[in-house]
Amino acid sequence: QVTLRESGPALVKPTQTLTLTCTFSGFSLNTSGLCVSWIRQPPGKALEWLARIDWDDDEYYSTSLKTRLTISKDTSKNQVVLTMTNVDPLDTATYYCARIRAVYYYDSGRYHGAFDIWGQGTTVTVS
Amino acid sequence: DIQMTQSPSTLSASVGDRVTVTCRASESVSRWLAWYQQKPGKAPKLLIYEASSLESGVPSRFSGSGSGTQFTLTISSLQPDDFATYSCQQYNSYSSATFGQGTKVEIK
């Protein structure tokens, strides 16, 4: 059974650095095609993709937040960590981690995959 | 970045109704479009991937269609458990992902 669980501080002060941890089980991030992303959702608003790390250590970031985000993985601990620097009250949101099971498609010549398994989310307030 | 626009933002319907939600991409995303269902206080749940493929365990009353820039999620006969918010997401761009703003399906 695949599960993901987010953890981190519930309250952070403006300008501080936020560190969130996604601990997963049921798969290995060393396996080809598997990726983990972070997604957030401010209260009453839409989902916003933040970052992704792939099985081959490639990293991808939201264009609007890339200067503030760092994603990393520890495959021995089955964890993915997201750090966000210089937080602001606008960063108040529920933060989710989610797995992507990407498949290589020859017609496009690329990997594609949706977020098939999500964690329960962790709520972070910046105040 | 690719923008995703859903319509309507809110939809009022009754049990048994056929419901359709539309998602439009600012540029072609081919068939790389997913639909998620989210209930209050819960994480999103994958319903449809690759525009029209039903995720394992999802009831067959859910279906998806479309390609390029126009996509549709249809619930053939709305059930009480289906009142929720539905979001589309493109994954054509390998280096990013974008969600629509969500469509809330509420009880009429």
GROMACS .gro file of C-alpha atoms in nm:
model
  235
    1GLN     CA    1   0.000   0.000   0.000
    2VAL     CA    2   0.134   0.338  -0.103
    3THR     CA    3   0.106   0.617   0.153
    4LEU     CA    4   0.252   0.966   0.192
    5ARG     CA    5   0.245   1.182   0.504
    6GLU     CA    6   0.343   1.546   0.537
    7SER     CA    7   0.494   1.694   0.851
    8GLY     CA    8   0.620   2.034   0.954
    9PRO     CA    9   0.547   2.335   1.173
   10ALA     CA   10   0.190   2.456   1.199
   11LEU     CA   11   0.296   2.815   1.260
   12VAL     CA   12   0.584   3.009   1.108
   13LYS     CA   13   0.678   3.376   1.142
   14PRO     CA   14   0.718   3.602   0.838
   15THR     CA   15   1.069   3.602   0.685
   16GLN     CA   16   1.152   3.262   0.839
   17THR     CA   17   1.236   2.947   0.644
   18LEU     CA   18   0.971   2.674   0.627
   19THR     CA   19   1.083   2.312   0.612
   20LEU     CA   20   0.831   2.042   0.523
   21THR     CA   21   0.894   1.669   0.513
   22CYS     CA   22   0.707   1.409   0.310
   23THR     CA   23   0.755   1.057   0.445
   24PHE     CA   24   0.634   0.786   0.212
   25SER     CA   25   0.600   0.410   0.204
   26GLY     CA   26   0.509   0.145  -0.049
   27PHE     CA   27   0.747   0.263  -0.320
   28SER     CA   28   1.108   0.368  -0.373
   29LEU     CA   29   1.216   0.695  -0.529
   30ASN     CA   30   1.500   0.502  -0.690
   31THR     CA   31   1.248   0.333  -0.918
   32SER     CA   32   1.237   0.462  -1.275
   33GLY     CA   33   0.933   0.678  -1.346
   34LEU     CA   34   0.848   0.764  -0.986
   35CYS     CA   35   0.845   1.125  -0.870
   36VAL     CA   36   0.719   1.324  -0.572
   37SER     CA   37   0.572   1.673  -0.593
   38TRP     CA   38   0.466   1.937  -0.345
   39ILE     CA   39   0.135   2.117  -0.402
   40ARG     CA   40  -0.033   2.377  -0.182
   41GLN     CA   41  -0.382   2.515  -0.139
   42PRO     CA   42  -0.451   2.848   0.037
   43PRO     CA   43  -0.778   2.854   0.229
   44GLY     CA   44  -1.071   2.857  -0.014
   45LYS     CA   45  -0.844   2.878  -0.318
   46ALA     CA   46  -0.713   2.661  -0.598
   47LEU     CA   47  -0.437   2.403  -0.590
   48GLU     CA   48  -0.091   2.534  -0.680
   49TRP     CA   49   0.196   2.310  -0.789
   50LEU     CA   50   0.526   2.399  -0.621
   51ALA     CA   51   0.804   2.156  -0.702
   52ARG     CA   52   0.892   1.802  -0.809
   53ILE     CA   53   1.185   1.567  -0.766
   54ASP     CA   54   1.231   1.264  -0.989
   55TRP     CA   55   1.379   0.917  -0.949
   56ASP     CA   56   1.689   1.035  -1.136
   57ASP     CA   57   1.736   1.337  -0.904
   58ASP     CA   58   1.605   1.593  -1.154
   59GLU     CA   59   1.433   1.885  -0.984
   60TYR     CA   60   1.163   2.118  -1.116
   61TYR     CA   61   1.015   2.431  -0.960
   62SER     CA   62   0.722   2.666  -1.001
   63THR     CA   63   0.834   2.962  -1.211
   64SER     CA   64   0.691   3.212  -0.964
   65LEU     CA   65   0.848   3.053  -0.655
   66LYS     CA   66   1.169   2.896  -0.782
   67THR     CA   67   1.398   3.147  -0.609
   68ARG     CA   68   1.251   3.051  -0.269
   69LEU     CA   69   1.215   2.674  -0.300
   70THR     CA   70   1.450   2.378  -0.266
   71ILE     CA   71   1.339   2.018  -0.295
   72SER     CA   72   1.555   1.721  -0.196
   73LYS     CA   73   1.520   1.349  -0.129
   74ASP     CA   74   1.665   1.097   0.108
   75THR     CA   75   1.594   0.758  -0.044
   76SER     CA   76   1.732   0.572   0.257
   77LYS     CA   77   1.469   0.738   0.477
   78ASN     CA   78   1.196   0.744   0.209
   79GLN     CA   79   1.161   1.118   0.254
   80VAL     CA   80   1.129   1.426   0.035
   81VAL     CA   81   1.198   1.764   0.192
   82LEU     CA   82   1.079   2.104   0.071
   83THR     CA   83   1.227   2.425   0.206
   84MET     CA   84   1.071   2.765   0.141
   85THR     CA   85   1.266   3.074   0.238
   86ASN     CA   86   1.141   3.416   0.341
   87VAL     CA   87   0.780   3.310   0.407
   88ASP     CA   88   0.495   3.560   0.395
   89PRO     CA   89   0.134   3.548   0.522
   90LEU     CA   90   0.037   3.473   0.159
   91ASP     CA   91   0.215   3.138   0.201
   92THR     CA   92  -0.052   3.030   0.452
   93ALA     CA   93  -0.195   2.711   0.304
   94THR     CA   94  -0.240   2.339   0.331
   95TYR     CA   95   0.068   2.175   0.181
   96TYR     CA   96   0.038   1.835   0.014
   97CYS     CA   97   0.293   1.594  -0.121
   98ALA     CA   98   0.185   1.360  -0.398
   99ARG     CA   99   0.335   1.079  -0.601
  100ILE     CA  100   0.359   1.074  -0.978
  101ARG     CA  101   0.388   0.740  -1.151
  102ALA     CA  102   0.527   0.869  -1.480
  103VAL     CA  103   0.524   0.651  -1.790
  104TYR     CA  104   0.738   0.700  -2.101
  105TYR     CA  105   0.530   0.756  -2.411
  106TYR     CA  106   0.707   0.704  -2.743
  107ASP     CA  107   0.465   0.925  -2.935
  108SER     CA  108   0.564   1.230  -2.729
  109GLY     CA  109   0.915   1.115  -2.646
  110ARG     CA  110   0.866   1.212  -2.283
  111TYR     CA  111   0.747   1.087  -1.945
  112HIS     CA  112   0.394   1.184  -1.835
  113GLY     CA  113   0.205   1.115  -1.515
  114ALA     CA  114  -0.073   1.252  -1.296
  115PHE     CA  115  -0.069   1.276  -0.917
  116ASP     CA  116  -0.203   0.932  -0.831
  117ILE     CA  117  -0.152   0.919  -0.453
  118TRP     CA  118  -0.169   1.218  -0.216
  119GLY     CA  119  -0.080   1.273   0.145
  120GLN     CA  120  -0.342   1.406   0.386
  121GLY     CA  121  -0.184   1.752   0.389
  122THR     CA  122  -0.036   1.971   0.659
  123THR     CA  123  -0.168   2.317   0.740
  124VAL     CA  124   0.085   2.597   0.773
  125THR     CA  125   0.000   2.944   0.899
  126VAL     CA  126   0.241   3.231   0.851
  127SER     CA  127   0.179   3.497   1.113
  128ASP     CA  128   0.317   2.885  -1.815
  129ILE     CA  129   0.005   2.706  -1.935
  130GLN     CA  130  -0.315   2.844  -1.780
  131MET     CA  131  -0.616   2.622  -1.707
  132THR     CA  132  -0.965   2.772  -1.690
  133GLN     CA  133  -1.265   2.578  -1.561
  134SER     CA  134  -1.632   2.654  -1.603
  135PRO     CA  135  -1.857   2.693  -1.426
  136SER     CA  136  -1.706   2.789  -1.091
  137THR     CA  137  -2.012   2.657  -0.909
  138LEU     CA  138  -2.275   2.416  -1.032
  139SER     CA  139  -2.604   2.338  -0.856
  140ALA     CA  140  -2.750   1.997  -0.936
  141SER     CA  141  -2.976   1.726  -0.799
  142VAL     CA  142  -2.915   1.359  -0.737
  143GLY     CA  143  -2.957   1.174  -1.066
  144ASP     CA  144  -2.863   1.472  -1.283
  145ARG     CA  145  -2.609   1.450  -1.562
  146VAL     CA  146  -2.332   1.697  -1.480
  147THR     CA  147  -2.065   1.841  -1.709
  148VAL     CA  148  -1.760   2.044  -1.610
  149THR     CA  149  -1.538   2.207  -1.873
  150CYS     CA  150  -1.166   2.281  -1.863
  151ARG     CA  151  -0.983   2.491  -2.121
  152ALA     CA  152  -0.605   2.517  -2.161
  153SER     CA  153  -0.430   2.832  -2.283
  154GLU     CA  154  -0.232   2.617  -2.528
  155SER     CA  155  -0.250   2.257  -2.639
  156VAL     CA  156  -0.175   1.998  -2.370
  157SER     CA  157  -0.251   1.707  -2.607
  158ARG     CA  158  -0.417   1.437  -2.394
  159TRP     CA  159  -0.218   1.510  -2.077
  160LEU     CA  160  -0.507   1.619  -1.859
  161ALA     CA  161  -0.623   1.484  -1.524
  162TRP     CA  162  -0.934   1.539  -1.313
  163TYR     CA  163  -0.945   1.532  -0.933
  164GLN     CA  164  -1.225   1.526  -0.678
  165GLN     CA  165  -1.177   1.703  -0.347
  166LYS     CA  166  -1.403   1.708  -0.043
  167PRO     CA  167  -1.374   1.966   0.237
  168GLY     CA  168  -1.072   1.907   0.458
  169LYS     CA  169  -0.948   1.619   0.242
  170ALA     CA  170  -0.676   1.571  -0.015
  171PRO     CA  171  -0.764   1.558  -0.385
  172LYS     CA  172  -0.837   1.217  -0.534
  173LEU     CA  173  -0.741   1.124  -0.889
  174LEU     CA  174  -1.046   1.037  -1.102
  175ILE     CA  175  -0.935   1.059  -1.465
  176TYR     CA  176  -0.593   1.068  -1.628
  177GLU     CA  177  -0.480   1.102  -1.987
  178ALA     CA  178  -0.805   1.295  -2.051
  179SER     CA  179  -1.031   0.990  -2.060
  180SER     CA  180  -0.875   0.702  -1.865
  181LEU     CA  181  -1.059   0.607  -1.547
  182GLU     CA  182  -0.839   0.559  -1.241
  183SER     CA  183  -0.873   0.220  -1.078
  184GLY     CA  184  -1.160   0.205  -0.829
  185VAL     CA  185  -1.340   0.515  -0.962
  186PRO     CA  186  -1.708   0.456  -1.046
  187SER     CA  187  -1.792   0.429  -1.414
  188ARG     CA  188  -2.042   0.717  -1.390
  189PHE     CA  189  -1.735   0.943  -1.417
  190SER     CA  190  -1.595   0.998  -1.764
  191GLY     CA  191  -1.360   1.239  -1.934
  192SER     CA  192  -1.316   1.354  -2.291
  193GLY     CA  193  -1.130   1.605  -2.501
  194SER     CA  194  -0.785   1.680  -2.632
  195GLY     CA  195  -0.573   1.979  -2.719
  196THR     CA  196  -0.726   2.273  -2.534
  197GLN     CA  197  -1.084   2.164  -2.450
  198PHE     CA  198  -1.174   1.896  -2.198
  199THR     CA  199  -1.487   1.777  -2.023
  200LEU     CA  200  -1.561   1.582  -1.707
  201THR     CA  201  -1.905   1.420  -1.703
  202ILE     CA  202  -2.090   1.255  -1.418
  203SER     CA  203  -2.366   1.053  -1.582
  204SER     CA  204  -2.595   1.030  -1.279
  205LEU     CA  205  -2.497   1.243  -0.980
  206GLN     CA  206  -2.486   1.055  -0.651
  207PRO     CA  207  -2.490   1.200  -0.296
  208ASP     CA  208  -2.120   1.116  -0.255
  209ASP     CA  209  -2.033   1.323  -0.564
  210PHE     CA  210  -2.100   1.665  -0.412
  211ALA     CA  211  -1.746   1.801  -0.402
  212THR     CA  212  -1.502   2.028  -0.585
  213TYR     CA  213  -1.353   1.908  -0.912
  214SER     CA  214  -1.022   2.035  -1.050
  215CYS     CA  215  -0.846   1.975  -1.378
  216GLN     CA  216  -0.467   1.963  -1.411
  217GLN     CA  217  -0.239   1.961  -1.714
  218TYR     CA  218   0.082   1.761  -1.720
  219ASN     CA  219   0.191   1.814  -2.079
  220SER     CA  220   0.474   2.036  -1.967
  221TYR     CA  221   0.731   1.803  -1.813
  222SER     CA  222   0.886   2.077  -1.603
  223SER     CA  223   0.565   2.203  -1.442
  224ALA     CA  224   0.200   2.133  -1.369
  225THR     CA  225  -0.101   2.362  -1.360
  226PHE     CA  226  -0.440   2.325  -1.197
  227GLY     CA  227  -0.770   2.484  -1.285
  228GLN     CA  228  -0.944   2.698  -1.026
  229GLY     CA  229  -1.194   2.426  -0.937
  230THR     CA  230  -1.567   2.369  -0.987
  231LYS     CA  231  -1.784   2.319  -0.681
  232VAL     CA  232  -2.077   2.086  -0.737
  233GLU     CA  233  -2.341   2.164  -0.478
  234ILE     CA  234  -2.687   2.040  -0.395
  235LYS     CA  235  -2.966   2.221  -0.578
   0.00000   0.00000   0.00000
